[in-house]
Short mmCIF file of C-alpha atoms and ligand atoms in Angstrom, two decimals:
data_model
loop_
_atom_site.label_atom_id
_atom_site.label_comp_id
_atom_site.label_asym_id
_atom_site.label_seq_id
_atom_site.Cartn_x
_atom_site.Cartn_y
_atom_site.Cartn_z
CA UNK A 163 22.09 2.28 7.26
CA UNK A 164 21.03 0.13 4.60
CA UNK A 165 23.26 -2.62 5.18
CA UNK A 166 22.39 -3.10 8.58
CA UNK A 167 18.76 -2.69 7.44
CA UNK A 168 19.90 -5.79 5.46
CA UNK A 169 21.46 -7.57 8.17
CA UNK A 170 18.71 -6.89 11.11
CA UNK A 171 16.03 -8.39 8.10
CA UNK A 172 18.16 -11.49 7.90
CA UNK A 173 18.13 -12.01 11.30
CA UNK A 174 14.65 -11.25 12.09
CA UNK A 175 13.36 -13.83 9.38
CA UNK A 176 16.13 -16.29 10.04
CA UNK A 177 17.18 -16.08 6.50
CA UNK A 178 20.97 -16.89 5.06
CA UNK A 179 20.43 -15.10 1.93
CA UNK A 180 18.92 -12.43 0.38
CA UNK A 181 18.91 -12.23 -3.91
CA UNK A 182 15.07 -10.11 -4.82
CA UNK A 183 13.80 -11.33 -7.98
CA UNK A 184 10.61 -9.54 -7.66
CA UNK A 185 9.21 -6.19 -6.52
CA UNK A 186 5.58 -6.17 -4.80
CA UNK A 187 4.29 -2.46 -5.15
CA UNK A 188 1.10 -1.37 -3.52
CA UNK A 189 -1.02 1.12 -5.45
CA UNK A 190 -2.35 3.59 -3.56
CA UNK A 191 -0.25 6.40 -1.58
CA UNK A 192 2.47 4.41 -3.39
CA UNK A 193 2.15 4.38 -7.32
CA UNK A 194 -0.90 6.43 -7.51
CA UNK A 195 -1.19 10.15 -4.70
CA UNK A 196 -4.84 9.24 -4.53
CA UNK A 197 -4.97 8.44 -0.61
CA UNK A 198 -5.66 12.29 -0.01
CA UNK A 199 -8.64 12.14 -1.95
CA UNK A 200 -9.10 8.55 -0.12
CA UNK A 201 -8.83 10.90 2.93
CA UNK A 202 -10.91 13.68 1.66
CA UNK A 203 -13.71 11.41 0.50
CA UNK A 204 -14.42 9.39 3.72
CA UNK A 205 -13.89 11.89 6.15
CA UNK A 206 -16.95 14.04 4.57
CA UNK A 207 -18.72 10.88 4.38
CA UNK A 208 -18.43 10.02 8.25
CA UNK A 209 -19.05 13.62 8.79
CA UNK A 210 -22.26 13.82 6.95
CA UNK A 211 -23.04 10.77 8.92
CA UNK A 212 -21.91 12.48 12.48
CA UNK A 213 -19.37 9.96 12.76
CA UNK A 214 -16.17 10.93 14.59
CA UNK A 215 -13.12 11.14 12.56
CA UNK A 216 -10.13 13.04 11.10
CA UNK A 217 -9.02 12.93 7.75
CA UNK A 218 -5.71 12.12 8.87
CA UNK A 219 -7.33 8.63 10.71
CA UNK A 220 -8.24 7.22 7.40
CA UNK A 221 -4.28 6.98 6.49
CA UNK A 222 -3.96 4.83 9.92
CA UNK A 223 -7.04 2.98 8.77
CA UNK A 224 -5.36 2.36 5.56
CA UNK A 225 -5.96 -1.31 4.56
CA UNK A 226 -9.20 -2.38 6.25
CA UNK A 227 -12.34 -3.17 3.88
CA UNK A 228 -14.90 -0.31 3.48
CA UNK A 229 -17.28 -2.33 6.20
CA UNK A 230 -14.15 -2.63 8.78
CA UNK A 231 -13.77 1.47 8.41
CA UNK A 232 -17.11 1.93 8.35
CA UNK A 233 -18.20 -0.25 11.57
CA UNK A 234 -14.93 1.58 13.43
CA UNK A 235 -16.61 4.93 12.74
CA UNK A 236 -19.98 3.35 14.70
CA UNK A 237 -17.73 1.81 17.43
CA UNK A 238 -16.14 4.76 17.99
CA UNK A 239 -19.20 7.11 17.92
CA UNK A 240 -22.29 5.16 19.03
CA UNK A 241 -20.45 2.47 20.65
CA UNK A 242 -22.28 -0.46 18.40
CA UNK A 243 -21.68 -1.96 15.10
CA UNK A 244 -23.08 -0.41 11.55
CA UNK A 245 -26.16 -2.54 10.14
CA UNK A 246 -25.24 -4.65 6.77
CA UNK A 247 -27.53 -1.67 5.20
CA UNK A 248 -25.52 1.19 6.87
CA UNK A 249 -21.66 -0.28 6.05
CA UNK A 250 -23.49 -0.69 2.18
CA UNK A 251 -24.78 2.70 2.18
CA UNK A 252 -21.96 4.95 3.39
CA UNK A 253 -19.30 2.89 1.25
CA UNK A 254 -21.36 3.68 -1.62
CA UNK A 255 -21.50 7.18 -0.98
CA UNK A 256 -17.48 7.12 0.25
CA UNK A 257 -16.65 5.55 -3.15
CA UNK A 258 -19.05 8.18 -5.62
CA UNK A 259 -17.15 10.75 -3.87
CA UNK A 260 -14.03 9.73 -3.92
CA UNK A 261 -14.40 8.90 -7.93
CA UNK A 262 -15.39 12.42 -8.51
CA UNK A 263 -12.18 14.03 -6.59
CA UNK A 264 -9.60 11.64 -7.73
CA UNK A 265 -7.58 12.80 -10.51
CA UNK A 266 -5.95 9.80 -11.55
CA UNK A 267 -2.54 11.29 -11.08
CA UNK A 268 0.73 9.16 -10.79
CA UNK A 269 2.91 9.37 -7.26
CA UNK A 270 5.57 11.42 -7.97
CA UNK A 271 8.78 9.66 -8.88
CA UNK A 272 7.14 6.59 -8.91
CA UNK A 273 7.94 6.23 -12.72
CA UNK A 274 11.78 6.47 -11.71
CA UNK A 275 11.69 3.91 -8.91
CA UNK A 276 10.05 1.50 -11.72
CA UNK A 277 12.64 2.09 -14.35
CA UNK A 278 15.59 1.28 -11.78
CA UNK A 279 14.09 -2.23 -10.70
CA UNK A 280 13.26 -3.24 -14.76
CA UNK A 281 17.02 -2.36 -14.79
CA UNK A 282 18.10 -4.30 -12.36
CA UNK A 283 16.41 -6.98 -13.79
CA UNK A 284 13.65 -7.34 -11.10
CA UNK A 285 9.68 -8.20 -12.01
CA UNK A 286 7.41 -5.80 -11.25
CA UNK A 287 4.26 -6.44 -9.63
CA UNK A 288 1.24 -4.97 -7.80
CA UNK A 289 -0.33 -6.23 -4.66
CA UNK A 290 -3.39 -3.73 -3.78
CA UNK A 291 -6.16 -4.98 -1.73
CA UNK A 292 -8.56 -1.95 -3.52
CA UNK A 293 -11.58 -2.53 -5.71
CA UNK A 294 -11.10 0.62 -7.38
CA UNK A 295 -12.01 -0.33 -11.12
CA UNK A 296 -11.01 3.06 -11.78
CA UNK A 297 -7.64 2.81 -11.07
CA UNK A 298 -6.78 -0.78 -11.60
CA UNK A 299 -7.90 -0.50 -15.04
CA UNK A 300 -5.53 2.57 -15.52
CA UNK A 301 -2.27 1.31 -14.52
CA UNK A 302 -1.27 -0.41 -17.49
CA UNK A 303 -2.04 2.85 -19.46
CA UNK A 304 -0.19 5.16 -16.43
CA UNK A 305 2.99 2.57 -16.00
CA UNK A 306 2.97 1.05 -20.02
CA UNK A 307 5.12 -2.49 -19.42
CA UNK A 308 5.27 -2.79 -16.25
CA UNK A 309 2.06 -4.65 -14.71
CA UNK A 310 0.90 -7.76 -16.16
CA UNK A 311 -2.85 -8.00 -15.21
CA UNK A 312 -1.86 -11.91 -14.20
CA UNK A 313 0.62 -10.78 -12.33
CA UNK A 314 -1.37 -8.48 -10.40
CA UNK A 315 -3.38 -9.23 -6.70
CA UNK A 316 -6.37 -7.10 -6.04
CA UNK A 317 -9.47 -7.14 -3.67
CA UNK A 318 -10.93 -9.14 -5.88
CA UNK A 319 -8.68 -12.16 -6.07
CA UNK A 320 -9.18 -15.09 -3.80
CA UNK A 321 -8.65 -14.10 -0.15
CA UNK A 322 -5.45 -15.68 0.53
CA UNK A 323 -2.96 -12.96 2.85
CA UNK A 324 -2.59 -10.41 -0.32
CA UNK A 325 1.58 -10.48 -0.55
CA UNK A 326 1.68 -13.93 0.51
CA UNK A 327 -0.39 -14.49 -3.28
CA UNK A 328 2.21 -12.01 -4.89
CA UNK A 329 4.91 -14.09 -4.12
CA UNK A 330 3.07 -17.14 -5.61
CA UNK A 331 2.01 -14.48 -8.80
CA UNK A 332 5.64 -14.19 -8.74
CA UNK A 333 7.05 -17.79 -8.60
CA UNK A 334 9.46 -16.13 -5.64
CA UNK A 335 10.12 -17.32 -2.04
CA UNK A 336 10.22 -14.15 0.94
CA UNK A 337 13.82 -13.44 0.61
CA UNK A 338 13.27 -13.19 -3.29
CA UNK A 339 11.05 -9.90 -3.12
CA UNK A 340 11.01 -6.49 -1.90
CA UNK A 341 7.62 -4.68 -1.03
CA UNK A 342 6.91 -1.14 -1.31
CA UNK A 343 4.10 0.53 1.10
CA UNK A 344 3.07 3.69 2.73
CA UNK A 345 0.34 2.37 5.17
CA UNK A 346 0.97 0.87 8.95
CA UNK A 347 -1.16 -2.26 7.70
CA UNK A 348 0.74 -2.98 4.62
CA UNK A 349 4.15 -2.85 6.15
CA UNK A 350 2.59 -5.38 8.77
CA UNK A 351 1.82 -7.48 6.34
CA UNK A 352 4.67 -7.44 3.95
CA UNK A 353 7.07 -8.31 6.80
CA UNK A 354 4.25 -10.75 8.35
CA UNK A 355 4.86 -12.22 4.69
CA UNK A 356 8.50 -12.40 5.55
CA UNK A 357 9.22 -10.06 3.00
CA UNK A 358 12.02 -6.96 3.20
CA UNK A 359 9.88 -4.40 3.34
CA UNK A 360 10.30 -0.74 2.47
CA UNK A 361 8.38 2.11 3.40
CA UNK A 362 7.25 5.56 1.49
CA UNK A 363 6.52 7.99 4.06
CA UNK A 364 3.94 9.79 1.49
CA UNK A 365 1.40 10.72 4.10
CA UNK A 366 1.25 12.71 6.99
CA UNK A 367 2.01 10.04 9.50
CA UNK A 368 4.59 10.19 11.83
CA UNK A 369 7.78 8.24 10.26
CA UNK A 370 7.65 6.19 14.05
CA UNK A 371 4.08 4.89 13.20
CA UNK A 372 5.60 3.45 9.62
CA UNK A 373 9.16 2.22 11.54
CA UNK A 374 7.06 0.73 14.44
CA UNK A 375 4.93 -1.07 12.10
CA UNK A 376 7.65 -3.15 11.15
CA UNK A 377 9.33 -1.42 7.78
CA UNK A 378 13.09 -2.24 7.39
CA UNK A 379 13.83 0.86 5.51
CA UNK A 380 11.93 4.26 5.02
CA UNK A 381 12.03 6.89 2.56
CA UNK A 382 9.82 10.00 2.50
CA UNK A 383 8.64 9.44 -1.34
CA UNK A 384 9.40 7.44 -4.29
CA UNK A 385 11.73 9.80 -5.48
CA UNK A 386 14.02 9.42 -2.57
CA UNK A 387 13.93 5.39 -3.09
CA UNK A 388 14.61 5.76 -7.21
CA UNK A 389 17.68 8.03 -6.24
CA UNK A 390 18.90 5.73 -3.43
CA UNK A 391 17.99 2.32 -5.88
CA UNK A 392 21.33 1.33 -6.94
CA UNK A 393 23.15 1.47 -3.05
CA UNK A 394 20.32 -0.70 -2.37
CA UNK A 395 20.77 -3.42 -4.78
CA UNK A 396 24.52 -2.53 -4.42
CA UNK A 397 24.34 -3.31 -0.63
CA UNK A 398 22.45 -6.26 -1.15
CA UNK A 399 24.56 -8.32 -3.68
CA UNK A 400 27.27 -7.56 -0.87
CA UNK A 401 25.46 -8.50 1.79
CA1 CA B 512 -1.38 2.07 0.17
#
């Protein structure tokens, strides 16, 4: 399976070889479990608000900017777009709750997958497009050696496509990296990016909605990919 993952990605991007150099991780749902309280925290908002939603919508939304969620929610309900005052608002209030419920805790196996690709020799990177001070700030103290603040992209570097600035973070061309997502968006952009994309199925979205959304290999959590890390990089120097 993952060798003609391999060969389907070579294909698709027209590439001759494949040698990663670099791993782009997004943060949350993927090294941090904090998308339920993501979840949790904007589907009381919208409520309070008597917008429309489910909590498990917000994993589909996954990716947009609070104001893009936020003027969905209107579209959806009142068939117009929030006001500047009511996107500013109702993130606010999204973001104070979500601070309160998030406990800060790592994804499972997350640490494993990130001891197998410093073993293999691969960089580590993270490509996030949250503002969450909260968390960014706590990586280097949750993952100790692993993420260079230079080396990282967040929502607020320059708005240039998020993994297309990894790879320049990196110093590595497409078929020099590897991506690691759990949300429909990401995986769009990661392969957009030209990147081999894999996806953590650490949601509750149907696997389909991750596989349709472009990801050349899926797993159902990080511990899956840290156990199956070495037939990867196996299959690829093969390949
Ligand atoms: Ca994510």
């Amino acid at each position: 399976m993952i060798q003609e993952a391999i060969t389907q990605y070579l294909q698709k991007q027209r590439q001759v070889s494949f040698s990663p150099k670099a791993v782009l991780f997004d943060m949350d749902g993927v090294l941090y479990d904090s998308m339920r309280f993501h979840a949790r925290a904007w589907y009381e908002t919208a409520t309070h608000h008597q917008l429309i939603s489910t909590p498990e919508l917000f994993y589909l939304y996954e990716g947009r900017t609070g104001e893009s969620t936020i003027n969905e929610l209107y579209q959806k309900t009142f068939l117009r777009d929030a006001t500047d005052e009511e996107k500013k608002s109702i993130y606010e209030e999204k973001a104070i709750l979500f601070n309160q419920y998030n406990d800060g805790k790592a994804m499972q196996g997350a640490a494993e997958v990130l001891k197998k690709v410093k073993a293999s020799g691969l960089q580590t990177l993270v490509v996030t497009g949250s503002g969450q001070h909260s968390l960014i700030n706590k990586l280097e103290h949750t993952y100790p050696g692993y993420f260079k603040r230079e080396k990282m992209v967040t929502a607020f570097d320059v708005k240039l496509e998020p993994y297309l600035m990894g790879l320049e973070k990196a110093g590595v061309k497409p078929y020099e990296a590897l991506v690691v997502e759990n949300a429909p968006m990401g995986i769009q952009a990661g392969v957009a990016a030209g990147i081999f994309t894999i996806a953590v199925n650490t949601g509750p979205l149907d696997d389909r909605i991750l596989l349709d959304a472009g990801a050349d290999l899926l797993y159902p959590d990080m511990t899956a990919l840290a156990k199956d890390w070495d037939n990867l990089m196996n299959a690829i120097k093969i390949s």
